[in-house]
PDB file of C-alpha atoms and ligand atoms in Angstrom:
ATOM      1  CA  UNK A   1       9.420 -11.511 -16.897  1.00  0.00           C
ATOM      2  CA  UNK A   2       8.253  -7.919 -17.414  1.00  0.00           C
ATOM      3  CA  UNK A   3       5.771  -7.182 -14.769  1.00  0.00           C
ATOM      4  CA  UNK A   4       5.205  -3.876 -16.451  1.00  0.00           C
ATOM      5  CA  UNK A   5       3.535  -5.361 -19.479  1.00  0.00           C
ATOM      6  CA  UNK A   6       1.243  -7.418 -17.157  1.00  0.00           C
ATOM      7  CA  UNK A   7      -0.642  -4.637 -15.587  1.00  0.00           C
ATOM      8  CA  UNK A   8      -4.005  -3.918 -17.703  1.00  0.00           C
ATOM      9  CA  UNK A   9      -4.696  -0.029 -18.236  1.00  0.00           C
ATOM     10  CA  UNK A  10      -8.486   0.478 -18.099  1.00  0.00           C
ATOM     11  CA  UNK A  11      -9.386   3.890 -19.342  1.00  0.00           C
ATOM     12  CA  UNK A  12     -12.010   6.321 -17.753  1.00  0.00           C
ATOM     13  CA  UNK A  13     -12.356   3.866 -14.701  1.00  0.00           C
ATOM     14  CA  UNK A  14     -13.782   4.837 -12.370  1.00  0.00           C
ATOM     15  CA  UNK A  15     -14.007   8.352 -13.714  1.00  0.00           C
ATOM     16  CA  UNK A  16     -13.522   9.957 -17.025  1.00  0.00           C
ATOM     17  CA  UNK A  17      -9.835  10.677 -17.456  1.00  0.00           C
ATOM     18  CA  UNK A  18      -8.601   8.303 -15.184  1.00  0.00           C
ATOM     19  CA  UNK A  19      -6.254   5.375 -16.254  1.00  0.00           C
ATOM     20  CA  UNK A  20      -6.918   2.611 -14.078  1.00  0.00           C
ATOM     21  CA  UNK A  21      -4.083   0.231 -13.355  1.00  0.00           C
ATOM     22  CA  UNK A  22      -5.687  -3.051 -13.034  1.00  0.00           C
ATOM     23  CA  UNK A  23      -3.568  -5.516 -11.138  1.00  0.00           C
ATOM     24  CA  UNK A  24      -6.011  -8.355 -11.719  1.00  0.00           C
ATOM     25  CA  UNK A  25      -3.963  -9.549 -14.676  1.00  0.00           C
ATOM     26  CA  UNK A  26      -0.775 -10.111 -12.475  1.00  0.00           C
ATOM     27  CA  UNK A  27      -2.770 -11.505  -9.632  1.00  0.00           C
ATOM     28  CA  UNK A  28      -4.122 -14.062 -11.919  1.00  0.00           C
ATOM     29  CA  UNK A  29      -0.720 -15.117 -13.216  1.00  0.00           C
ATOM     30  CA  UNK A  30       0.690 -17.228 -10.455  1.00  0.00           C
ATOM     31  CA  UNK A  31       4.346 -16.800 -11.547  1.00  0.00           C
ATOM     32  CA  UNK A  32       4.039 -13.268 -11.820  1.00  0.00           C
ATOM     33  CA  UNK A  33       2.160 -12.883  -8.601  1.00  0.00           C
ATOM     34  CA  UNK A  34       4.943 -14.802  -6.819  1.00  0.00           C
ATOM     35  CA  UNK A  35       7.738 -13.033  -8.445  1.00  0.00           C
ATOM     36  CA  UNK A  36       6.063  -9.677  -7.346  1.00  0.00           C
ATOM     37  CA  UNK A  37       5.813 -10.584  -3.824  1.00  0.00           C
ATOM     38  CA  UNK A  38       9.249 -12.169  -3.871  1.00  0.00           C
ATOM     39  CA  UNK A  39      10.829  -8.832  -5.204  1.00  0.00           C
ATOM     40  CA  UNK A  40       8.598  -6.934  -2.258  1.00  0.00           C
ATOM     41  CA  UNK A  41       9.648  -9.301   0.498  1.00  0.00           C
ATOM     42  CA  UNK A  42      13.598  -9.391  -0.275  1.00  0.00           C
ATOM     43  CA  UNK A  43      14.056  -5.734   0.654  1.00  0.00           C
ATOM     44  CA  UNK A  44      12.898  -6.325   4.215  1.00  0.00           C
ATOM     45  CA  UNK A  45      14.119  -9.912   5.392  1.00  0.00           C
ATOM     46  CA  UNK A  46      16.592  -8.191   7.648  1.00  0.00           C
ATOM     47  CA  UNK A  47      14.752  -5.294   8.586  1.00  0.00           C
ATOM     48  CA  UNK A  48      13.087  -6.880  11.692  1.00  0.00           C
ATOM     49  CA  UNK A  49       9.597  -5.511  10.830  1.00  0.00           C
ATOM     50  CA  UNK A  50       7.146  -5.944  13.627  1.00  0.00           C
ATOM     51  CA  UNK A  51       3.785  -4.858  11.698  1.00  0.00           C
ATOM     52  CA  UNK A  52       2.765  -4.635   8.111  1.00  0.00           C
ATOM     53  CA  UNK A  53       0.127  -1.933   7.861  1.00  0.00           C
ATOM     54  CA  UNK A  54      -1.813  -2.494   4.456  1.00  0.00           C
ATOM     55  CA  UNK A  55      -4.337  -0.216   2.945  1.00  0.00           C
ATOM     56  CA  UNK A  56      -7.703  -1.478   1.984  1.00  0.00           C
ATOM     57  CA  UNK A  57      -8.341  -2.954  -0.233  1.00  0.00           C
ATOM     58  CA  UNK A  58      -6.050  -4.165  -2.773  1.00  0.00           C
ATOM     59  CA  UNK A  59      -2.798  -3.419  -0.325  1.00  0.00           C
ATOM     60  CA  UNK A  60      -4.235  -6.164   1.845  1.00  0.00           C
ATOM     61  CA  UNK A  61      -3.601  -8.826  -1.264  1.00  0.00           C
ATOM     62  CA  UNK A  62       0.082  -8.170  -0.695  1.00  0.00           C
ATOM     63  CA  UNK A  63       0.465  -6.999   3.047  1.00  0.00           C
ATOM     64  CA  UNK A  64      -1.152 -10.483   4.403  1.00  0.00           C
ATOM     65  CA  UNK A  65       1.523 -12.523   2.169  1.00  0.00           C
ATOM     66  CA  UNK A  66       4.445 -10.154   3.473  1.00  0.00           C
ATOM     67  CA  UNK A  67       3.549 -10.444   7.163  1.00  0.00           C
ATOM     68  CA  UNK A  68       3.461 -14.199   6.877  1.00  0.00           C
ATOM     69  CA  UNK A  69       6.726 -14.362   5.274  1.00  0.00           C
ATOM     70  CA  UNK A  70       8.417 -11.770   7.577  1.00  0.00           C
ATOM     71  CA  UNK A  71       6.612 -13.738  10.370  1.00  0.00           C
ATOM     72  CA  UNK A  72       5.293 -10.565  11.781  1.00  0.00           C
ATOM     73  CA  UNK A  73       1.834  -8.960  12.558  1.00  0.00           C
ATOM     74  CA  UNK A  74      -0.742  -7.680  10.011  1.00  0.00           C
ATOM     75  CA  UNK A  75      -2.659  -4.466  10.535  1.00  0.00           C
ATOM     76  CA  UNK A  76      -5.465  -3.131   8.434  1.00  0.00           C
ATOM     77  CA  UNK A  77      -6.091   0.287   7.430  1.00  0.00           C
ATOM     78  CA  UNK A  78      -9.545   0.467   6.090  1.00  0.00           C
ATOM     79  CA  UNK A  79     -12.235   3.195   5.243  1.00  0.00           C
ATOM     80  CA  UNK A  80     -14.250   4.794   8.065  1.00  0.00           C
ATOM     81  CA  UNK A  81     -16.823   2.395   9.695  1.00  0.00           C
ATOM     82  CA  UNK A  82     -15.096  -0.851   8.703  1.00  0.00           C
ATOM     83  CA  UNK A  83     -13.077  -1.569  12.091  1.00  0.00           C
ATOM     84  CA  UNK A  84     -15.260  -2.793  14.926  1.00  0.00           C
ATOM     85  CA  UNK A  85     -12.920  -1.262  17.794  1.00  0.00           C
ATOM     86  CA  UNK A  86     -11.740   2.211  18.718  1.00  0.00           C
ATOM     87  CA  UNK A  87      -9.648   3.606  15.949  1.00  0.00           C
ATOM     88  CA  UNK A  88      -7.341   6.478  15.017  1.00  0.00           C
ATOM     89  CA  UNK A  89      -8.266   8.221  11.788  1.00  0.00           C
ATOM     90  CA  UNK A  90      -6.595  10.325   9.286  1.00  0.00           C
ATOM     91  CA  UNK A  91      -8.114  12.338   6.272  1.00  0.00           C
ATOM     92  CA  UNK A  92      -6.493  12.521   2.847  1.00  0.00           C
ATOM     93  CA  UNK A  93      -6.963  13.359  -0.732  1.00  0.00           C
ATOM     94  CA  UNK A  94      -7.111  11.064  -3.484  1.00  0.00           C
ATOM     95  CA  UNK A  95      -6.220  11.205  -7.228  1.00  0.00           C
ATOM     96  CA  UNK A  96      -9.928  10.856  -7.649  1.00  0.00           C
ATOM     97  CA  UNK A  97     -11.790  12.322  -4.484  1.00  0.00           C
ATOM     98  CA  UNK A  98     -11.044  12.272  -0.797  1.00  0.00           C
ATOM     99  CA  UNK A  99     -11.269   9.853   1.982  1.00  0.00           C
ATOM    100  CA  UNK A 100     -10.416   8.890   5.614  1.00  0.00           C
ATOM    101  CA  UNK A 101      -8.518   5.798   6.843  1.00  0.00           C
ATOM    102  CA  UNK A 102      -8.372   4.186  10.061  1.00  0.00           C
ATOM    103  CA  UNK A 103      -6.684   1.871  12.156  1.00  0.00           C
ATOM    104  CA  UNK A 104      -7.423   0.120  15.614  1.00  0.00           C
ATOM    105  CA  UNK A 105      -5.854   1.856  18.290  1.00  0.00           C
ATOM    106  CA  UNK A 106      -3.819  -1.280  19.725  1.00  0.00           C
ATOM    107  CA  UNK A 107      -2.997  -2.085  15.941  1.00  0.00           C
ATOM    108  CA  UNK A 108       0.399  -0.911  16.484  1.00  0.00           C
ATOM    109  CA  UNK A 109       2.592  -0.452  20.061  1.00  0.00           C
ATOM    110  CA  UNK A 110       4.961   2.284  20.827  1.00  0.00           C
ATOM    111  CA  UNK A 111       8.427   1.535  19.136  1.00  0.00           C
ATOM    112  CA  UNK A 112       7.207  -1.044  16.417  1.00  0.00           C
ATOM    113  CA  UNK A 113       9.072  -0.963  13.215  1.00  0.00           C
ATOM    114  CA  UNK A 114       6.060  -0.623  10.590  1.00  0.00           C
ATOM    115  CA  UNK A 115       6.032  -1.586   6.974  1.00  0.00           C
ATOM    116  CA  UNK A 116       3.279   0.209   4.963  1.00  0.00           C
ATOM    117  CA  UNK A 117       2.276  -1.983   1.899  1.00  0.00           C
ATOM    118  CA  UNK A 118      -0.271  -0.625  -1.049  1.00  0.00           C
ATOM    119  CA  UNK A 119      -0.832  -1.655  -4.725  1.00  0.00           C
ATOM    120  CA  UNK A 120      -0.043   1.555  -6.226  1.00  0.00           C
ATOM    121  CA  UNK A 121       1.346   4.966  -5.332  1.00  0.00           C
ATOM    122  CA  UNK A 122      -0.648   7.774  -7.235  1.00  0.00           C
ATOM    123  CA  UNK A 123      -0.546  11.296  -5.525  1.00  0.00           C
ATOM    124  CA  UNK A 124       0.591   9.604  -2.150  1.00  0.00           C
ATOM    125  CA  UNK A 125      -1.922  11.082   0.130  1.00  0.00           C
ATOM    126  CA  UNK A 126      -3.332   7.545   1.038  1.00  0.00           C
ATOM    127  CA  UNK A 127       0.044   6.227   1.876  1.00  0.00           C
ATOM    128  CA  UNK A 128       1.148   9.558   3.725  1.00  0.00           C
ATOM    129  CA  UNK A 129      -2.387   8.940   5.679  1.00  0.00           C
ATOM    130  CA  UNK A 130      -1.117   5.465   6.651  1.00  0.00           C
ATOM    131  CA  UNK A 131       2.133   6.585   7.560  1.00  0.00           C
ATOM    132  CA  UNK A 132       0.767   9.305  10.109  1.00  0.00           C
ATOM    133  CA  UNK A 133      -1.635   6.688  11.315  1.00  0.00           C
ATOM    134  CA  UNK A 134       1.162   4.440  12.324  1.00  0.00           C
ATOM    135  CA  UNK A 135       3.291   7.294  13.689  1.00  0.00           C
ATOM    136  CA  UNK A 136       0.194   8.621  15.873  1.00  0.00           C
ATOM    137  CA  UNK A 137       0.456   5.187  17.545  1.00  0.00           C
ATOM    138  CA  UNK A 138       4.012   5.565  18.284  1.00  0.00           C
ATOM    139  CA  UNK A 139       5.154   3.422  15.503  1.00  0.00           C
ATOM    140  CA  UNK A 140       8.406   3.944  13.186  1.00  0.00           C
ATOM    141  CA  UNK A 141       7.882   3.794   9.743  1.00  0.00           C
ATOM    142  CA  UNK A 142      10.753   1.507   8.273  1.00  0.00           C
ATOM    143  CA  UNK A 143       9.505   1.534   4.553  1.00  0.00           C
ATOM    144  CA  UNK A 144       6.443   2.090   2.387  1.00  0.00           C
ATOM    145  CA  UNK A 145       5.962  -0.587  -0.284  1.00  0.00           C
ATOM    146  CA  UNK A 146       4.081  -0.049  -3.732  1.00  0.00           C
ATOM    147  CA  UNK A 147       3.549  -2.783  -6.632  1.00  0.00           C
ATOM    148  CA  UNK A 148       2.988   0.499  -8.819  1.00  0.00           C
ATOM    149  CA  UNK A 149       4.113   3.836  -8.968  1.00  0.00           C
ATOM    150  CA  UNK A 150       2.495   6.437 -11.330  1.00  0.00           C
ATOM    151  CA  UNK A 151       5.772   8.554 -11.212  1.00  0.00           C
ATOM    152  CA  UNK A 152       4.164  11.668 -13.249  1.00  0.00           C
ATOM    153  CA  UNK A 153       2.038  12.132 -10.331  1.00  0.00           C
ATOM    154  CA  UNK A 154       5.242  13.000  -7.939  1.00  0.00           C
ATOM    155  CA  UNK A 155       3.741  11.149  -5.045  1.00  0.00           C
ATOM    156  CA  UNK A 156       6.981  10.490  -3.987  1.00  0.00           C
ATOM    157  CA  UNK A 157       7.705  13.984  -3.027  1.00  0.00           C
ATOM    158  CA  UNK A 158       4.756  13.957  -0.588  1.00  0.00           C
ATOM    159  CA  UNK A 159       6.434  11.004   1.049  1.00  0.00           C
ATOM    160  CA  UNK A 160       9.617  12.827   1.260  1.00  0.00           C
ATOM    161  CA  UNK A 161      11.505  11.295   4.220  1.00  0.00           C
ATOM    162  CA  UNK A 162      10.402   7.712   4.150  1.00  0.00           C
ATOM    163  CA  UNK A 163      11.910   4.905   2.336  1.00  0.00           C
ATOM    164  CA  UNK A 164       9.747   4.315  -0.640  1.00  0.00           C
ATOM    165  CA  UNK A 165       9.796   1.388  -3.014  1.00  0.00           C
ATOM    166  CA  UNK A 166       8.073   0.695  -6.114  1.00  0.00           C
ATOM    167  CA  UNK A 167       8.318  -2.485  -8.283  1.00  0.00           C
ATOM    168  CA  UNK A 168       6.880  -1.075 -11.535  1.00  0.00           C
ATOM    169  CA  UNK A 169       7.049   2.623 -12.441  1.00  0.00           C
ATOM    170  CA  UNK A 170       5.078   4.505 -15.195  1.00  0.00           C
TER     171      UNK A 170
HETATM  172  P1  AMP B 201      -3.024   7.931  -3.886  1.00  0.00           P
HETATM  173  O1  AMP B 201      -3.559   8.839  -2.569  1.00  0.00           O
HETATM  174  O2  AMP B 201      -3.317   9.427  -4.859  1.00  0.00           O
HETATM  175  O3  AMP B 201      -1.771   7.879  -3.798  1.00  0.00           O
HETATM  176  O4  AMP B 201      -3.574   7.180  -4.330  1.00  0.00           O
HETATM  177  C1  AMP B 201      -3.424   5.870  -4.208  1.00  0.00           C
HETATM  178  C2  AMP B 201      -4.829   5.030  -4.081  1.00  0.00           C
HETATM  179  O5  AMP B 201      -5.575   5.164  -4.910  1.00  0.00           O
HETATM  180  C3  AMP B 201      -4.236   3.378  -3.992  1.00  0.00           C
HETATM  181  O6  AMP B 201      -4.794   2.779  -2.736  1.00  0.00           O
HETATM  182  C4  AMP B 201      -4.803   2.730  -5.299  1.00  0.00           C
HETATM  183  O7  AMP B 201      -5.262   1.734  -5.147  1.00  0.00           O
HETATM  184  C5  AMP B 201      -5.803   3.882  -5.790  1.00  0.00           C
HETATM  185  N1  AMP B 201      -5.516   4.593  -7.296  1.00  0.00           N
HETATM  186  C6  AMP B 201      -5.338   5.911  -7.472  1.00  0.00           C
HETATM  187  N2  AMP B 201      -5.032   5.986  -8.678  1.00  0.00           N
HETATM  188  C7  AMP B 201      -5.064   4.684  -9.188  1.00  0.00           C
HETATM  189  C8  AMP B 201      -5.033   4.522 -10.651  1.00  0.00           C
HETATM  190  N3  AMP B 201      -4.762   5.207 -11.671  1.00  0.00           N
HETATM  191  N4  AMP B 201      -5.301   2.955 -11.053  1.00  0.00           N
HETATM  192  C9  AMP B 201      -5.502   2.194  -9.928  1.00  0.00           C
HETATM  193  N5  AMP B 201      -5.648   2.795  -8.591  1.00  0.00           N
HETATM  194  C10 AMP B 201      -5.267   3.910  -8.447  1.00  0.00           C
END
């Protein structure tokens, strides 16, 4: 099965000039969704991950399953004002705009091995913010896992020094 061809391109969403990679066509195909998760999972089976830190909102779809399969905790990284308890915060720039991410201050403990998960690597700003949040709390980033990488945006360079994986590269 070719996962690349199952992702739908939606031109000019959410803004003119952006080609949005719509993953719902993969999610609604049970076989493709399962294959993608199994391919992500197998790299971390022996990595002794303590926490999956997943990025709102599409990262949650993959992160929750990976945490369950790895038998570890799940930590949501969310947009400001969504998490109810005390948070640590990082600001970052997106392919289309800027934003901030927050994580509960007790989500990760010092020395824990953290796997960061999101659906797509574009410029790398979002994932870098998530890595910094994990490190602010004393976590060690064991890997950053994406379904899709837009390689022409060179987000990987921003994440130099981290173990970065993607299943599909455009
Ligand atoms: P970045 O911080 O530039 O790496 O942007 C990554 C975040 O923005 C991810 O959470 C993606 O879901 C979203 N994103 C950025 N560009 C796209 C795109 N072309 N298609 C779909 N999602 C995107």
